[in-house]
Tab-separated table of C-alpha atoms in Angstrom:
chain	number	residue	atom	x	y	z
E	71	UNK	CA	-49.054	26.841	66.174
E	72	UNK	CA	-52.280	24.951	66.641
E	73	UNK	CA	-53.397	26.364	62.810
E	74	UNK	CA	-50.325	25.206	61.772
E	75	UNK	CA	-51.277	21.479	63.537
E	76	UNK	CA	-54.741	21.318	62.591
E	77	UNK	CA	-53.479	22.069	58.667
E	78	UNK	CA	-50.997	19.165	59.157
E	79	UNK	CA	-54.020	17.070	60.279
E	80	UNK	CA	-56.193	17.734	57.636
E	81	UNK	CA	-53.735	17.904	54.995
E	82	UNK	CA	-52.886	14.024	56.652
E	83	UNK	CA	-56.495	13.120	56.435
E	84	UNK	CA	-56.493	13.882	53.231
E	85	UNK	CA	-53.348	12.319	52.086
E	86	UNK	CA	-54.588	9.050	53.432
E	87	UNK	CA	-58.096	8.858	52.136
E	88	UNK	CA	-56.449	9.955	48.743
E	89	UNK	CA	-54.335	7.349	49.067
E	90	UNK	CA	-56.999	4.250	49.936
E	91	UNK	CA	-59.310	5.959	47.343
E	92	UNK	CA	-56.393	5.384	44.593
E	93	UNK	CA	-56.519	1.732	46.172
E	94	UNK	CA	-52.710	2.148	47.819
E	95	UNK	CA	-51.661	1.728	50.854
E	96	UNK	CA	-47.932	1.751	52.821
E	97	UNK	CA	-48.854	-1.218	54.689
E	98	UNK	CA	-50.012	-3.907	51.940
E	99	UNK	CA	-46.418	-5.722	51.564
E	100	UNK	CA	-47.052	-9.003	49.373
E	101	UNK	CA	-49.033	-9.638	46.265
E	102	UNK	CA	-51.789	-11.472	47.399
E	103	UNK	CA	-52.712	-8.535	50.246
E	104	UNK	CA	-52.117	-5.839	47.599
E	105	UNK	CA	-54.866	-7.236	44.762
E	106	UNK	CA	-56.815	-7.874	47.864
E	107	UNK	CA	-56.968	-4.621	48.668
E	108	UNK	CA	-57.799	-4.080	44.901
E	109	UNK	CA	-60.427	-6.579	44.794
E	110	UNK	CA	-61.643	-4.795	48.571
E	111	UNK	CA	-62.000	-1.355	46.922
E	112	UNK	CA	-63.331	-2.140	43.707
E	113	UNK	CA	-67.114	-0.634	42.913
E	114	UNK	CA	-67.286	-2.519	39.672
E	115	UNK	CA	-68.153	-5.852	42.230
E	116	UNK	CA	-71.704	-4.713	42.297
E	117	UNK	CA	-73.835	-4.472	39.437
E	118	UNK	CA	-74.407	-1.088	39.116
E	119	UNK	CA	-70.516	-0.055	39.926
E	120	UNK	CA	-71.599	1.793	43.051
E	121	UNK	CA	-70.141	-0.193	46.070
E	122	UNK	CA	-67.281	-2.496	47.244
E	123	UNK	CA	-66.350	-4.089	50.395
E	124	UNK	CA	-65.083	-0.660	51.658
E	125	UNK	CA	-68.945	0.816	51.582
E	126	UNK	CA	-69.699	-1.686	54.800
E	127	UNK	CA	-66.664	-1.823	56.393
E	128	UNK	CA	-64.169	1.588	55.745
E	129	UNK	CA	-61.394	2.316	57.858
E	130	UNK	CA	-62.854	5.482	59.223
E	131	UNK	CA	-65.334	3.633	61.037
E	132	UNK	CA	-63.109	0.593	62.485
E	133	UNK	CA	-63.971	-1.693	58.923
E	134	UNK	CA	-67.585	-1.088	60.213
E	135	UNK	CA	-70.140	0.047	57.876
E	136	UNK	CA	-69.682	4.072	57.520
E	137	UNK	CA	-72.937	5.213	57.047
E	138	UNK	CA	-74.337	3.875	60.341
E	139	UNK	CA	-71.183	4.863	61.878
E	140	UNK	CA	-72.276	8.778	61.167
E	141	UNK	CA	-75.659	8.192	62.186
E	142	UNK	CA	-75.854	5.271	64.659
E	143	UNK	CA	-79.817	6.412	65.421
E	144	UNK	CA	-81.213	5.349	62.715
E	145	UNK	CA	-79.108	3.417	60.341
E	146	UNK	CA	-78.381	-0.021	61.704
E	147	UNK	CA	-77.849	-2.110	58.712
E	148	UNK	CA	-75.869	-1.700	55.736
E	149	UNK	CA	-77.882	-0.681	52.804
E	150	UNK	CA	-77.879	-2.502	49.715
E	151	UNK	CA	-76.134	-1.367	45.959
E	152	UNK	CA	-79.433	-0.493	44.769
E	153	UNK	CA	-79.621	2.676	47.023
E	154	UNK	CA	-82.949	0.817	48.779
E	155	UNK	CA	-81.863	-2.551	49.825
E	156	UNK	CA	-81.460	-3.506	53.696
E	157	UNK	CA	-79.670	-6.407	55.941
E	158	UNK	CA	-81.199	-7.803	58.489
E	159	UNK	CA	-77.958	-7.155	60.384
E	160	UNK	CA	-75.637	-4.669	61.374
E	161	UNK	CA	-72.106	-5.008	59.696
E	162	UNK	CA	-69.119	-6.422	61.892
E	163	UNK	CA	-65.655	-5.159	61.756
E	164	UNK	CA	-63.312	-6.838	58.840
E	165	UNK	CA	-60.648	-5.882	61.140
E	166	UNK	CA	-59.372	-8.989	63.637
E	167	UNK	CA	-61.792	-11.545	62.061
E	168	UNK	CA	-59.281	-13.437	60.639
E	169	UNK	CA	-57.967	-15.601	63.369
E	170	UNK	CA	-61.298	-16.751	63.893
E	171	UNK	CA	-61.097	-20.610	63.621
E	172	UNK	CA	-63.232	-23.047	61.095
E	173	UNK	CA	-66.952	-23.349	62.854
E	174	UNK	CA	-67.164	-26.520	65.161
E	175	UNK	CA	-67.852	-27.655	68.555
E	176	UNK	CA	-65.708	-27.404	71.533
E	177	UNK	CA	-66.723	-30.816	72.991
E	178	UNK	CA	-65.521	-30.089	76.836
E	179	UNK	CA	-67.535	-26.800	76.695
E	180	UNK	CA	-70.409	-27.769	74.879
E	181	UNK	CA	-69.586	-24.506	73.040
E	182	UNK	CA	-69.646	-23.230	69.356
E	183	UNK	CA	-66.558	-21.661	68.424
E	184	UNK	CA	-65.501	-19.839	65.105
E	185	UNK	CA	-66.971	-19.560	61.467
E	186	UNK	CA	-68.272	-16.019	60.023
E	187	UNK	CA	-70.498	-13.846	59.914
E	188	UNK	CA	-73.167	-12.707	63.273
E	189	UNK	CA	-74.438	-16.786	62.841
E	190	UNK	CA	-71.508	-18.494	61.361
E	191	UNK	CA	-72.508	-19.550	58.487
E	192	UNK	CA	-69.491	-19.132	56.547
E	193	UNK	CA	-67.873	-21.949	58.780
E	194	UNK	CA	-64.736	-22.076	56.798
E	195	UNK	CA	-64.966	-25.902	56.034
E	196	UNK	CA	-64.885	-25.504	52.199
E	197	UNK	CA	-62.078	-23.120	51.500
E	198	UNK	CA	-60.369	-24.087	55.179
E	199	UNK	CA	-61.288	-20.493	55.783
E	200	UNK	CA	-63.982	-18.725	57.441
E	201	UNK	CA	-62.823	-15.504	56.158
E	202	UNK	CA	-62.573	-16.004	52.408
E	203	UNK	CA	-65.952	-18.075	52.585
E	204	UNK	CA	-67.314	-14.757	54.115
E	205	UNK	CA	-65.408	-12.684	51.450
E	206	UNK	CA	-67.365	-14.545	48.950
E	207	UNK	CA	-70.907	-13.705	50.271
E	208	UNK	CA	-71.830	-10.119	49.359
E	209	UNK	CA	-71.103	-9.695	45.900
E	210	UNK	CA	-73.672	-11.965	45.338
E	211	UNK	CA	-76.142	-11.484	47.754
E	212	UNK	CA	-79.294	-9.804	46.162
E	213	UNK	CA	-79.422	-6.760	49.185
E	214	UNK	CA	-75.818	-6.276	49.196
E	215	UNK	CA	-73.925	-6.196	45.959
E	216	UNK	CA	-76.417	-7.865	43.750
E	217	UNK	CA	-73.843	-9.308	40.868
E	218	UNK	CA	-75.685	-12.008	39.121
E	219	UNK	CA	-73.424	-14.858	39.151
E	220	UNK	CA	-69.741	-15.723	39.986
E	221	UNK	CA	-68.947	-15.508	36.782
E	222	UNK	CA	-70.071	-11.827	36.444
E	223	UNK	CA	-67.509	-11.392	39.102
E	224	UNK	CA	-64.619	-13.272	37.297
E	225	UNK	CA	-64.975	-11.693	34.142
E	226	UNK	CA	-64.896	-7.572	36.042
E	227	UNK	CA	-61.350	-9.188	37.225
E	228	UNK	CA	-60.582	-10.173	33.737
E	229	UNK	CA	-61.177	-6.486	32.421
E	230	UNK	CA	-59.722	-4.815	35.335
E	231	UNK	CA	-56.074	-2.638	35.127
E	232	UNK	CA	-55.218	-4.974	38.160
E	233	UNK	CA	-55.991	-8.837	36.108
E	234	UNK	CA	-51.459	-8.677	35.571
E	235	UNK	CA	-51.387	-9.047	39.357
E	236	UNK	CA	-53.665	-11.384	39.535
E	237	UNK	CA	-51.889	-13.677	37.049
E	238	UNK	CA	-48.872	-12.597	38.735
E	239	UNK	CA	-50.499	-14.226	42.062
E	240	UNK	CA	-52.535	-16.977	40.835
E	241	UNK	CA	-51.076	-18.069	37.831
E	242	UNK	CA	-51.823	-18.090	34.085
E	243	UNK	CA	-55.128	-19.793	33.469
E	244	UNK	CA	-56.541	-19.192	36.628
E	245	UNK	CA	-59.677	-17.149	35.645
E	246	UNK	CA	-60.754	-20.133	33.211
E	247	UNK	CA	-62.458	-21.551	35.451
E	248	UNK	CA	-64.899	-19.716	37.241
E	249	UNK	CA	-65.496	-21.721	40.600
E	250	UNK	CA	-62.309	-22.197	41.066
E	251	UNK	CA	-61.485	-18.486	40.237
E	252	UNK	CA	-64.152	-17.420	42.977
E	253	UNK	CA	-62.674	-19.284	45.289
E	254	UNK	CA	-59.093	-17.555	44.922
E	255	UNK	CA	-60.733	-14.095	44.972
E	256	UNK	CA	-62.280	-14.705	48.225
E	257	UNK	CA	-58.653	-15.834	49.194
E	258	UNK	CA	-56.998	-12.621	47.930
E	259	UNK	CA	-59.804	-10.554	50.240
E	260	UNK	CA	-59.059	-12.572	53.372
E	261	UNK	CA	-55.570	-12.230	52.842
E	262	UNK	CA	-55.781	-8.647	53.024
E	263	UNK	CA	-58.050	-8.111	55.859
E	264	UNK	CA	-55.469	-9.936	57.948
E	265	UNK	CA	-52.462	-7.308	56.622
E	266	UNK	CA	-51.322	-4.755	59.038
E	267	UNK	CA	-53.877	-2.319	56.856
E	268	UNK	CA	-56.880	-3.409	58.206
E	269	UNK	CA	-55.891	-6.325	61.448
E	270	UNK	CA	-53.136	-3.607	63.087
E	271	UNK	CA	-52.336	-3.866	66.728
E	272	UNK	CA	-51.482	-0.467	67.427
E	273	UNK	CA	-53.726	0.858	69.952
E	274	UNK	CA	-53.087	2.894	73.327
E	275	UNK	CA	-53.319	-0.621	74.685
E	276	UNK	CA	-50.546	-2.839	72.350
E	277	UNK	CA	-47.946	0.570	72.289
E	278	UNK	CA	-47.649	2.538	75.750
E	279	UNK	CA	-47.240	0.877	79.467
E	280	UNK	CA	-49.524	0.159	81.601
E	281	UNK	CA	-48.319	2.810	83.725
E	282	UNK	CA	-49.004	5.269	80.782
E	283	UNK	CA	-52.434	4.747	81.528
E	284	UNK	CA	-54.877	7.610	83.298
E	285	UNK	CA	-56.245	6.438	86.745
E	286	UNK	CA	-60.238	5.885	85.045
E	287	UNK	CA	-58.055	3.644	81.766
E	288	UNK	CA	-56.491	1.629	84.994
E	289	UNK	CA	-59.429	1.271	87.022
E	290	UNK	CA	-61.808	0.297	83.933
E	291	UNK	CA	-58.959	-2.131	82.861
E	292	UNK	CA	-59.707	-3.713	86.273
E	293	UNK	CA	-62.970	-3.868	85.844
E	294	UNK	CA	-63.009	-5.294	82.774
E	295	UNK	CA	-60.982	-8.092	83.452
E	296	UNK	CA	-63.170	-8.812	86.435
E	297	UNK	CA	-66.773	-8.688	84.134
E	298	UNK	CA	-65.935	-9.047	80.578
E	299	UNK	CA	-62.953	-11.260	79.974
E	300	UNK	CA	-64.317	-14.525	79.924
E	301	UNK	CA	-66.377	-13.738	76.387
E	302	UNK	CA	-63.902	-10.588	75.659
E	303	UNK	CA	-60.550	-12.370	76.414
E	304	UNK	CA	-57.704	-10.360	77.190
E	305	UNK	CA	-55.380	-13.332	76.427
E	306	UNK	CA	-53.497	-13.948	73.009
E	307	UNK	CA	-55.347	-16.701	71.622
E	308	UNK	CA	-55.943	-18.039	68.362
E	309	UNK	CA	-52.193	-17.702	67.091
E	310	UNK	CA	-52.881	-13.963	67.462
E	311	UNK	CA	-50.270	-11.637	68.563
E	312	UNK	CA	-51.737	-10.021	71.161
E	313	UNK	CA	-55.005	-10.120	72.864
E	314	UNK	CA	-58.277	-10.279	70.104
E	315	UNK	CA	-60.755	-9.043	73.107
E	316	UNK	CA	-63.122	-12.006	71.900
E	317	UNK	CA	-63.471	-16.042	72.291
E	318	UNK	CA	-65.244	-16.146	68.883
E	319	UNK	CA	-67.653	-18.188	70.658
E	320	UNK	CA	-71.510	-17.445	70.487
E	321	UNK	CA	-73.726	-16.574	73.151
E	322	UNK	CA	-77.531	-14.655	73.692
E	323	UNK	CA	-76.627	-11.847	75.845
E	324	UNK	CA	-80.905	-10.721	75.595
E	325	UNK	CA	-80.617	-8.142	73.002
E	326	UNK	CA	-84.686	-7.220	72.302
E	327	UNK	CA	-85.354	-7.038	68.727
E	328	UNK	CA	-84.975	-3.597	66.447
E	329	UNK	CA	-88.182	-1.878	65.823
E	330	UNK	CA	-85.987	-0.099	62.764
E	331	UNK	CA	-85.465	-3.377	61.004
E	332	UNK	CA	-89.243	-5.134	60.584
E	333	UNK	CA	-88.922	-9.075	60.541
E	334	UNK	CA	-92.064	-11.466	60.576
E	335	UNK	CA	-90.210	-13.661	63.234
E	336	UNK	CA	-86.986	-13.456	65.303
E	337	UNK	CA	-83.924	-13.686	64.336
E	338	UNK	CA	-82.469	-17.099	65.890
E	339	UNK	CA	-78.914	-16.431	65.053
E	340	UNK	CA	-76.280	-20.017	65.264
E	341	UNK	CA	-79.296	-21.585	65.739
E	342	UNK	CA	-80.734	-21.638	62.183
E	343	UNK	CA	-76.748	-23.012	61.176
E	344	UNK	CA	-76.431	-25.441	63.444
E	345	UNK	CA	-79.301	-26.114	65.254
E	346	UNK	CA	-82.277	-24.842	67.641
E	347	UNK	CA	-80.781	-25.583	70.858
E	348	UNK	CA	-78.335	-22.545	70.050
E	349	UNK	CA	-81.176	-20.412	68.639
E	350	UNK	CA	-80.564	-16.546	69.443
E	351	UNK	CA	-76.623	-16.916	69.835
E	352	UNK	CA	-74.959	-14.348	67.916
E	353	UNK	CA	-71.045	-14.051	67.657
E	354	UNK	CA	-69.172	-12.414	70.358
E	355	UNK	CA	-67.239	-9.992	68.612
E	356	UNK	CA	-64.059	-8.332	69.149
E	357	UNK	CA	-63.699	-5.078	70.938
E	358	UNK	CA	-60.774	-3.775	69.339
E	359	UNK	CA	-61.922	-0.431	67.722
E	360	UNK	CA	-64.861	-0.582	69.629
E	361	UNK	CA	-65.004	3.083	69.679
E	362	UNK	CA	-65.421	3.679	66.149
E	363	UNK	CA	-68.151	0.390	65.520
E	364	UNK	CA	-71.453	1.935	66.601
E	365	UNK	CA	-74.121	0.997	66.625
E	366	UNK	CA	-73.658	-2.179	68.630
E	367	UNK	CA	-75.178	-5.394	68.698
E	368	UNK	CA	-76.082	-7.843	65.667
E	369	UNK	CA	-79.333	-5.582	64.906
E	370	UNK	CA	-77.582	-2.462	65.572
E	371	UNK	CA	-79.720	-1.768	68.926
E	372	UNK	CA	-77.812	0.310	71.004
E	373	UNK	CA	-76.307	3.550	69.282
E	374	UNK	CA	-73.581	4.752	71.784
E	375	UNK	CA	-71.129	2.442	73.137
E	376	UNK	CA	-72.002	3.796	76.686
E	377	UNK	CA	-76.181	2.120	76.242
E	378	UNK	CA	-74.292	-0.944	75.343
E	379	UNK	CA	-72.777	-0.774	78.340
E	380	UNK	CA	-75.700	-0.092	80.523
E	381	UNK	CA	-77.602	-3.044	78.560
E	382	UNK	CA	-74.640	-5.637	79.832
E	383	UNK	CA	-74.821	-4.993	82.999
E	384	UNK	CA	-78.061	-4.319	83.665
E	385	UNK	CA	-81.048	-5.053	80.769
E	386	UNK	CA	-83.980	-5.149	82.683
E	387	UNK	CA	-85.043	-1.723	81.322
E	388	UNK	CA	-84.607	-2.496	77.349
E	389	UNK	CA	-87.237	-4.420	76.695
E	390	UNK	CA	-87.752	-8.408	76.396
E	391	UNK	CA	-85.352	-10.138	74.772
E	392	UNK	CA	-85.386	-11.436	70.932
E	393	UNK	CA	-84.959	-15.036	72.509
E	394	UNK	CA	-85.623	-16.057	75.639
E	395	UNK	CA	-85.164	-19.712	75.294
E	396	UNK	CA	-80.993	-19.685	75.434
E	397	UNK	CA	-80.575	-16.046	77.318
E	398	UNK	CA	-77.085	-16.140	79.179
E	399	UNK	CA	-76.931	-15.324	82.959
E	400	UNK	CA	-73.110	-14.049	82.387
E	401	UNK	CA	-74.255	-9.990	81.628
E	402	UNK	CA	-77.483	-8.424	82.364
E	403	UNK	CA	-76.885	-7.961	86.352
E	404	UNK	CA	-73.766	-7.393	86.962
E	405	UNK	CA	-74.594	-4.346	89.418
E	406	UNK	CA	-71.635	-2.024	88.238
E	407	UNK	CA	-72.523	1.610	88.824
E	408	UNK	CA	-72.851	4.436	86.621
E	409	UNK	CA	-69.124	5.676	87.134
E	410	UNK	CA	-67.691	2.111	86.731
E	411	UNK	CA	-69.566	1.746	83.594
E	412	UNK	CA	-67.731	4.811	82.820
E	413	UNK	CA	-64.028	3.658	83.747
E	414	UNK	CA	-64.555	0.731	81.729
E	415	UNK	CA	-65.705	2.852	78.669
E	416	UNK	CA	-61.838	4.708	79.155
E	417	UNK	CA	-60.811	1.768	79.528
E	418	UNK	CA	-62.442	0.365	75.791
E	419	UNK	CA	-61.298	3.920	74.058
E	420	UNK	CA	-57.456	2.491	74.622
E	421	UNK	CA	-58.412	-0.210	71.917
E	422	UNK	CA	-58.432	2.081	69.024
E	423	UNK	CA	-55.548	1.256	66.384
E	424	UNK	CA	-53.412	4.119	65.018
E	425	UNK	CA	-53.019	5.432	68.763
């Protein structure tokens, strides 16, 4: 019987990454989120036909970059097209970013909320939408997907065996001109990172009761809410569904900088898009498939989930931080022992989707 499971498994597995390799998918329902999904998987976006979005953020590793999901040690940015290129950051999830607000300041809090991206520079103020403006971004960034121009883009749509649903979508005409054209594919991608294919809601936590819970899921859920819901909210916010497990506001939690990635000054975060007084605030991200993200942090410094953990509550012993200037007083100290830290990792492993 359990040969006969672990054949159903694999033969599952298999089904379903032949499926997303053949760019289909059960879950893409409308036009516009199935030629995003085209547009998502589609190598021919960087010059040398080698990567799409997929490469940084696949479904096998919660829409986190896969490589440094497979070896969180020593991979902790996305490498570039070229095979050599490296970020200065590690990759974010695609998955739950889309309910994250245009960029601007809440003026009773003092607070930055929203935008794209670890510093929010794709505020969303252009295209009224953080995530297309960040869909835009890598096929043209010189260390990522290196295409040469927007119109280089435009015209691999125009040859494509997918450019019928596109006019179907956008119209006859509506590759003619280019800026405008750009501006619709970064649409198309954001419209299919919030689908049910990649932004889901199925985890332990959205489908069982709370009584379906074991004791150390309970017990971390209690701790959690106690130490981590003001930046991780468990309310639905943001015309989400359900819970998003972030406030999409910014903060510096003290993360020391990555000896792996070499920089000739720190890396200030919000502050370079908005400002100095915000300087080493990165974006609190969501913790839904938090499991599956590593490594953790905007520079990728902590490879297990549990030394992420142990840096929140206490991060005397990591080092100095990047930034001192802004550091937050909310984690750090919050004198949680070993086996709480523990109950609150069960308590995270309930937020993987396709429970």
């Amino acid at each position: 019987m359990m040969k006969k499971l672990t054949g159903i498994l694999v033969s599952s597995l298999f089904l379903i990454s032949a499926a997303w390799a053949a760019g289909g998918s059960p879950t893409v329902s409308s036009d516009i989120e199935k030629l995003g999904m085209r547009l998502y998987n589609d190598k021919n976006m960087s010059f040398n036909g080698t990567q799409s979005c997929r490469n940084c953020h696949h479904h096998f590793s919660g829409f986190a970059d896969i490589t440094n999901h497979l070896d969180p040690y020593t991979n902790f940015v996305s490498t570039g097209a070229d095979g050599v290129s490296k970020g200065g950051r590690n990759a974010p999830s695609s998955a739950y970013a889309g309910f994250s607000p245009i960029l601007a300041l809440d003026e009773a809090s003092g607070e930055w909320v929203g935008g794209m991206f670890w510093d929010g520079r794709a505020a969303g103020r252009d295209l009224g939408d953080p995530l297309a403006e960040q869909a835009q971004g890598p096929p043209l960034n010189p260390v990522e997907m290196n295409m040469p121009s927007k119109a280089s883009v435009i015209n691999v749509i125009r040859t494509s065996d997918y450019v019928n649903l596109w006019i179907r979508v956008f119209g006859k005409g509506s590759l003619d001109d280019v800026d405008a054209a750009y501006d619709k594919f970064g649409e198309a991608i954001a419209a299919y990172e919030r689908s049910t294919d990649i932004t889901k809601f199925t985890s332990k936590f959205d489908t069982v009761l709370e009584t379906d819970f074991t004791a150390a899921e309970q017990a971390g859920k209690t701790l959690f809410q106690t130490n981590c819901s003001s930046c991780h909210s468990m309310e639905a916010a943001f015309d989400s569904p359900a819970p998003l497990f972030t406030n999409y506001r910014y903060a510096n939690i003290g993360v020391p900088a990555n000896p792996g990635i070499p920089s000739a000054s720190a890396d200030v975060g919000l502050g370079a898009v908005v400002g100095e007084s915000q300087n080493g605030k990165f974006k609190i991200p969501t913790l839904r498939n938090i499991a599956l993200t590593a490594p953790y942090s905007h520079n990728g410094m902590f490879p297990t989930l549990m030394e992420m953990l142990q840096f929140i509550n206490d991060r005397s012993s990591f080092g100095d931080p990047e930034v001192a200037a802004t550091l937050s007083n909310a984690v750090g100290s919050l004198g949680l022992s070993q086996a709480e830290l523990e109950q609150i990792e069960a308590f995270l492993l309930t937020l993987t989707d396709d429970y």
